[in-house]
mmCIF file of C-alpha atoms in Angstrom:
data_model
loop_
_atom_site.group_PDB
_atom_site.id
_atom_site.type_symbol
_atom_site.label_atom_id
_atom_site.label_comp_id
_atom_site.label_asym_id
_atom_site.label_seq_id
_atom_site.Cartn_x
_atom_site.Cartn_y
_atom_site.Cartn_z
ATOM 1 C CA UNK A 1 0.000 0.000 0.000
ATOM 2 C CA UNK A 2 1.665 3.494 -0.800
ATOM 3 C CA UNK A 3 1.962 6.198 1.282
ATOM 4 C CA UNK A 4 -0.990 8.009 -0.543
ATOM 5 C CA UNK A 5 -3.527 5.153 0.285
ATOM 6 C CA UNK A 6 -2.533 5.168 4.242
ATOM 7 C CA UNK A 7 -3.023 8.589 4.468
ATOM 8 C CA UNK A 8 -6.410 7.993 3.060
ATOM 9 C CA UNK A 9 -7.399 5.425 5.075
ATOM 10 C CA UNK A 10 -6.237 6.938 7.952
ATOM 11 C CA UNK A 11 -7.803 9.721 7.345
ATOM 12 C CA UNK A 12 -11.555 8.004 6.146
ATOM 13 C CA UNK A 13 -10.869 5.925 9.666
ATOM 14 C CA UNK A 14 -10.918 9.391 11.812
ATOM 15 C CA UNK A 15 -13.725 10.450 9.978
ATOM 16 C CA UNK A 16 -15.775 7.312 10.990
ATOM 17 C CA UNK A 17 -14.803 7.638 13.917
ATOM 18 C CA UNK A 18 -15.661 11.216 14.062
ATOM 19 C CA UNK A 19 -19.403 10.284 13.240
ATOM 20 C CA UNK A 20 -19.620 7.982 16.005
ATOM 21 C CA UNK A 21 -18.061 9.740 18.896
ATOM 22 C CA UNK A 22 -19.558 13.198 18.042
ATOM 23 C CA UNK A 23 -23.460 12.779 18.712
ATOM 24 C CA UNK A 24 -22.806 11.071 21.718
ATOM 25 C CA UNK A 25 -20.504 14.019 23.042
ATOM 26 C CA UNK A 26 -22.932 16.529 21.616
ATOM 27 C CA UNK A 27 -26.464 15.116 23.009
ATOM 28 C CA UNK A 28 -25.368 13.820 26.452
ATOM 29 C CA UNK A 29 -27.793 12.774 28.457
ATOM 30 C CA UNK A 30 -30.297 11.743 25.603
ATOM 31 C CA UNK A 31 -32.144 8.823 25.143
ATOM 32 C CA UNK A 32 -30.727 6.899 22.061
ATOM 33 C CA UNK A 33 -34.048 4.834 21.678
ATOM 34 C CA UNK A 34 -34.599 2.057 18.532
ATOM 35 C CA UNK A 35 -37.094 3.579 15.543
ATOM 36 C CA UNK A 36 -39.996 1.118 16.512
ATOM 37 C CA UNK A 37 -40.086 2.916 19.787
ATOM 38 C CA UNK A 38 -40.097 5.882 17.849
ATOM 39 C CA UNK A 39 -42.376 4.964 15.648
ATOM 40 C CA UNK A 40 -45.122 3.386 18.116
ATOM 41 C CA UNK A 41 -44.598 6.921 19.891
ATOM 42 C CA UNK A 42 -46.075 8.866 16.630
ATOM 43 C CA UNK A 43 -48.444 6.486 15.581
ATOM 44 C CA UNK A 44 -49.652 6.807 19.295
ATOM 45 C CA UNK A 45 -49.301 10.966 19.024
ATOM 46 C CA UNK A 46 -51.889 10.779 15.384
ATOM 47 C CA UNK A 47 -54.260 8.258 16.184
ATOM 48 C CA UNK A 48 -55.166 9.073 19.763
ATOM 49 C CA UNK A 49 -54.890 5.765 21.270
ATOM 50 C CA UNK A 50 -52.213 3.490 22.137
ATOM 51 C CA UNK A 51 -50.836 0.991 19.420
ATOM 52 C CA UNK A 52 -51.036 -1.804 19.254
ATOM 53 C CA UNK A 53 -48.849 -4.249 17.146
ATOM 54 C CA UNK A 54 -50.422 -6.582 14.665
ATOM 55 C CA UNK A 55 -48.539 -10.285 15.977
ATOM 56 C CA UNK A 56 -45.846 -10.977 18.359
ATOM 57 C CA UNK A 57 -42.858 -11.668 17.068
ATOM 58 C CA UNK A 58 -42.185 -15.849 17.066
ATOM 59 C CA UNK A 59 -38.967 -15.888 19.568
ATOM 60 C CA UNK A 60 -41.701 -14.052 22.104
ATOM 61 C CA UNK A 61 -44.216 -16.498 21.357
ATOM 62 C CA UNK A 62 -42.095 -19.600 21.608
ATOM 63 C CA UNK A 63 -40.598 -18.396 25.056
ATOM 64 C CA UNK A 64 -43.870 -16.826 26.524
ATOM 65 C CA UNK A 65 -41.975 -13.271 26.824
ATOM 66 C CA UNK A 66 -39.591 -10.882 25.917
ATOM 67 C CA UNK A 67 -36.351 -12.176 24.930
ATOM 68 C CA UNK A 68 -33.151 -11.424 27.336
ATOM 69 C CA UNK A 69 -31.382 -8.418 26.088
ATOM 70 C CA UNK A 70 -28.165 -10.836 25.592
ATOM 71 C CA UNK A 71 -29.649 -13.354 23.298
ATOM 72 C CA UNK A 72 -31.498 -10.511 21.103
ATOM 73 C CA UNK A 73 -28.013 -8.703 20.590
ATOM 74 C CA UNK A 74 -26.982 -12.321 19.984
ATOM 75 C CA UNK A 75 -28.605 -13.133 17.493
ATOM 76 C CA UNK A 76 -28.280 -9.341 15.749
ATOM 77 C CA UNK A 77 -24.729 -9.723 15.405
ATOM 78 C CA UNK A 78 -25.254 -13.180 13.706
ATOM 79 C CA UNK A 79 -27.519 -11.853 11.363
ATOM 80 C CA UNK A 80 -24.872 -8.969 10.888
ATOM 81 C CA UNK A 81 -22.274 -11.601 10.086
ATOM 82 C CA UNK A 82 -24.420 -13.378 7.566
ATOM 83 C CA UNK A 83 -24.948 -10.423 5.644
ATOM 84 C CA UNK A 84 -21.145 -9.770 5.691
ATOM 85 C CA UNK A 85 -19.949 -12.988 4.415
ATOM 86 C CA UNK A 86 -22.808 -12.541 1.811
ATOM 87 C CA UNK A 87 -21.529 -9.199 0.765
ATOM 88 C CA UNK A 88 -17.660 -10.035 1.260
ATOM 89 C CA UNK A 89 -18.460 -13.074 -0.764
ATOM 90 C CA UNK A 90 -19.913 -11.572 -3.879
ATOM 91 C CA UNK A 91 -17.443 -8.435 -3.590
ATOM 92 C CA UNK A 92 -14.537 -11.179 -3.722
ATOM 93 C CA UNK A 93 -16.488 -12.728 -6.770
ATOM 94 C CA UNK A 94 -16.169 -9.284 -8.353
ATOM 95 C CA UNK A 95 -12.661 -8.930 -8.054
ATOM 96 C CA UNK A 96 -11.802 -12.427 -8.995
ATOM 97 C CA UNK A 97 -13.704 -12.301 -12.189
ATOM 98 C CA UNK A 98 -12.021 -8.828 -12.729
ATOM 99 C CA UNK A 99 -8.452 -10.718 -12.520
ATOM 100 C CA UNK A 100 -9.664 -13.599 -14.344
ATOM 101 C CA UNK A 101 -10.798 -11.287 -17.452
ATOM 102 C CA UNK A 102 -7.797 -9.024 -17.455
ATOM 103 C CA UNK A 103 -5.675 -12.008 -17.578
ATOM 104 C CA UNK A 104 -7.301 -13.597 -20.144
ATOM 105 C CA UNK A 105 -6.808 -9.819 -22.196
ATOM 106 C CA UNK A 106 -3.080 -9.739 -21.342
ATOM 107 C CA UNK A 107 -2.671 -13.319 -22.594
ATOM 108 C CA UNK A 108 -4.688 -12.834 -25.848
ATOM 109 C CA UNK A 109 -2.295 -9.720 -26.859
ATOM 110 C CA UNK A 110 1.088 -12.205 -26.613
#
């Protein structure tokens, strides 16, 4: 990697960073709540009456309440990780056709 790219990536790495760190600094206090919270909130706020959702979800069902805080962030991080590999996997696809094809062009103009 050249000394152009670090700098780059160093740079894109404080930025990210940046975005993380600086609405928890700026809003302290606040209550960083999910968007169906939110969401049940307005629904609530333009109908008049409480919501109610349409079906519990199945882990609720099959456990006869709320699922432990731990298992739920579980099982959101496995889910995160499945969509990874998916994406890493087609993304390494891309590149490996990319090398196959210019390959195939340098060997055709020998």
């Amino acid at each position: 990697m050249s000394k152009r790219n670090k700098k780059i990536v160093a740079a894109l790495l404080a930025l990210c960073l940046a975005l993380v760190i600086t609405p928890v600094l700026a809003l302290r206090g606040a209550a960083f709540g999910g968007s169906d919270d939110a969401g049940s909130v307005k629904v609530s706020e333009i109908t008049g009456e409480e919501y109610e959702p349409w079906f519990t979800p199945v882990f609720e069902q099959l456990l006869g309440g709320e699922l432990p805080g731990e298992l739920e962030s579980l099982l959101f991080c496995v889910q995160t990780g499945v969509g990874v590999g998916v994406i890493a996997f087609f993304l390494g696809r891309f590149v490996e056709r990319k090398k196959m094809q210019s390959g195939e062009g340098k060997a055709a103009e020998e």
